[in-house]
């Protein structure tokens, strides 16, 4: 498995369609695919040349970068690819001058097993929950998490 910089809208769409519990709303899926072209960084995970994971990162001056999308194809979840994508995104963000990497996800007030797993993944990767906000990215609760980067870019 390798992580490389690359913009692959078709592969991103294929990965998101394998995860309907997270990306089942067509308009939202299309917006993520379109963002592949405009995000500051698009990182892809490849196995034998096939793209199996994607992360999009956008710089949020002055101090932060945001991991706006991370997804691993359903057939390859749980194999360490997501962690490798977070590491690559954190490295990119550090080189881009950010001192933290932020991510938003559905908050714990909304009962959903899939997003509980997503939050466990972020915690495992070192993200710290900051606060839950209603109505930020959707009608329900959004949890903001932050990964401090000072140690990883020292
Ligand atoms: C979340 C996601 C990107 C994680 O990628 P992944 O390759 O499956 O995760 P990894 O194998 O790298 O897991 C890294 C760590 O996270 C934790 N983790 C991963 N999935 C978990 C789960 N379902 N429940 C609890 N912990 C989990 C594990 O502790 C793991 O550490 P380990 O190496 O000690 O086992 C991927 O599963 C995915 O695409 N999920 C659906 C879409 C999604 O949630 N996107 C983000 C929000 S929209």
XYZ file of C-alpha atoms and ligand atoms in Angstrom:
202
model
C 0.000 0.000 0.000
C 1.261 3.470 -0.829
C -0.053 6.995 -0.184
C 0.531 9.491 -2.978
C -0.729 12.946 -3.942
C -3.307 12.565 -6.679
C -6.728 13.785 -7.790
C -8.917 10.912 -8.946
C -12.596 11.869 -9.070
C -13.715 8.537 -10.537
C -11.961 6.514 -7.851
C -13.237 8.864 -5.152
C -16.801 8.353 -6.412
C -16.321 4.563 -6.473
C -15.037 4.595 -2.877
C -17.852 6.824 -1.593
C -20.501 4.668 -3.307
C -19.122 1.631 -1.442
C -20.023 3.424 1.849
C -23.756 4.237 1.577
C -24.213 4.543 5.355
C -21.931 7.610 5.284
C -22.312 8.887 1.720
C -25.852 7.840 0.784
C -27.121 11.339 -0.006
C -26.545 11.876 -3.723
C -26.064 15.661 -3.653
C -23.559 15.431 -0.803
C -21.669 12.637 -2.563
C -21.430 14.704 -5.752
C -20.200 17.713 -3.786
C -17.397 15.620 -2.268
C -16.419 14.261 -5.693
C -16.336 17.801 -7.118
C -14.163 18.899 -4.212
C -11.500 16.432 -5.372
C -10.534 18.962 -8.047
C -10.357 22.035 -5.816
C -9.120 20.855 -2.402
C -5.646 22.128 -1.541
C -4.433 18.529 -1.288
C -5.864 15.223 -2.454
C -4.087 12.153 -1.130
C -4.893 8.658 -2.352
C -4.048 5.213 -1.011
C -3.199 2.656 -3.685
C -2.815 -1.109 -3.591
C -1.254 -2.580 -6.720
C -2.196 0.623 -8.568
C -5.847 0.580 -7.497
C -7.057 3.574 -5.482
C -8.708 2.241 -2.300
C -8.730 5.336 -0.075
C -8.831 9.102 -0.337
C -8.258 12.138 1.880
C -8.915 15.770 0.949
C -7.258 18.562 2.935
C -7.862 22.314 2.823
C -5.719 24.958 4.485
C -7.613 27.184 6.929
C -5.288 30.145 7.629
C -3.707 31.099 9.823
C -3.245 28.058 12.066
C -5.319 25.155 10.847
C -5.931 22.777 7.987
C -9.151 20.787 7.654
C -9.468 17.154 6.696
C -12.609 17.684 4.623
C -12.961 14.072 3.452
C -11.507 10.722 4.396
C -12.845 7.420 3.106
C -11.538 3.901 2.637
C -13.308 1.504 0.268
C -15.618 -0.871 2.177
C -13.555 -3.876 1.062
C -10.386 -2.429 2.652
C -11.588 -0.895 5.940
C -9.764 -1.869 9.121
C -6.404 -2.524 7.436
C -4.580 0.616 8.580
C -5.229 2.624 5.410
C -7.247 5.335 7.175
C -4.499 5.851 9.752
C -1.910 6.124 6.954
C -4.071 8.728 5.190
C -4.388 10.767 8.416
C -0.599 10.614 8.859
C -0.096 11.838 5.279
C -2.699 14.587 5.717
C -1.023 15.714 8.957
C 2.366 15.768 7.240
C 0.955 17.837 4.350
C -0.726 20.236 6.797
C 2.485 20.673 8.777
C 4.504 21.468 5.655
C 1.738 23.890 4.599
C 2.323 25.812 7.845
C -0.624 24.624 9.921
C -0.176 23.764 13.589
C -3.341 21.688 13.813
C -5.512 19.476 11.636
C -9.263 19.851 12.177
C -12.019 17.435 11.243
C -15.811 17.564 11.534
C -18.075 14.562 11.916
C -21.517 13.701 13.193
C -21.651 14.312 16.945
C -22.415 11.789 19.695
C -25.833 13.344 20.392
C -26.997 11.703 17.155
C -27.238 7.977 17.831
C -25.569 6.142 14.924
C -23.254 3.124 15.089
C -21.395 4.055 11.907
C -20.460 7.510 13.133
C -19.592 6.113 16.574
C -16.990 3.996 14.724
C -15.829 7.068 12.794
C -15.324 8.988 16.060
C -13.437 6.015 17.565
C -11.164 6.053 14.509
C -10.406 9.764 14.891
C -9.708 9.349 18.624
C -7.401 6.427 17.824
C -5.506 8.659 15.402
C -4.967 11.311 18.099
C -7.757 13.786 17.310
C -9.176 15.501 20.410
C -12.866 16.395 20.571
C -13.285 20.159 20.965
C -17.055 20.719 20.991
C -20.333 19.711 19.460
C -22.211 22.337 17.437
C -25.754 22.125 16.088
C -26.458 23.023 12.473
C -22.847 23.526 11.345
C -22.561 21.149 8.369
C -26.044 19.627 8.469
C -29.273 19.904 10.464
C -27.990 17.724 13.345
C -24.986 17.869 15.699
C -21.433 18.209 14.360
C -18.422 17.241 16.487
C -15.275 19.294 15.865
C -12.018 17.434 16.588
C -8.454 18.742 16.382
C -5.129 16.984 15.974
C -2.235 19.127 17.280
C 0.666 18.996 14.813
C 3.490 20.639 16.734
C 5.110 17.317 17.701
C 4.757 15.766 14.247
C 6.442 18.656 12.403
C 9.213 19.309 14.932
C -13.108 5.916 9.086
C -12.165 5.277 8.053
C -11.595 6.363 7.141
C -11.032 4.616 8.850
O -10.156 3.980 7.945
P -9.710 2.446 8.189
O -8.680 2.127 7.193
O -10.948 1.612 8.244
O -9.112 2.545 9.676
P -7.717 1.954 10.191
O -7.675 0.506 9.876
O -6.605 2.805 9.700
O -7.912 2.117 11.753
C -7.079 2.940 12.541
C -7.490 2.840 13.982
O -8.809 3.387 14.141
C -9.571 2.556 15.018
N -10.786 2.128 14.328
C -10.955 1.961 13.003
N -12.214 1.567 12.747
C -12.811 1.442 13.955
C -14.100 1.039 14.363
N -15.017 0.666 13.457
N -14.407 1.045 15.674
C -13.475 1.379 16.590
N -12.217 1.766 16.268
C -11.904 1.803 14.963
C -8.770 1.366 15.393
O -8.366 1.508 16.747
C -7.552 1.415 14.494
O -6.412 1.231 15.260
P -5.646 -0.177 15.368
O -4.614 -0.090 14.302
O -5.131 -0.105 16.746
O -6.670 -1.249 15.125
C -12.870 4.178 7.199
O -13.264 3.079 8.001
C -14.081 4.705 6.443
O -13.970 5.094 5.286
N -15.242 4.722 7.107
C -16.466 5.141 6.474
C -16.466 6.597 6.088
C -16.143 7.535 7.219
O -16.444 7.302 8.379
N -15.504 8.674 6.842
C -15.191 9.738 7.759
C -16.332 10.586 8.152
S -17.453 11.012 6.874
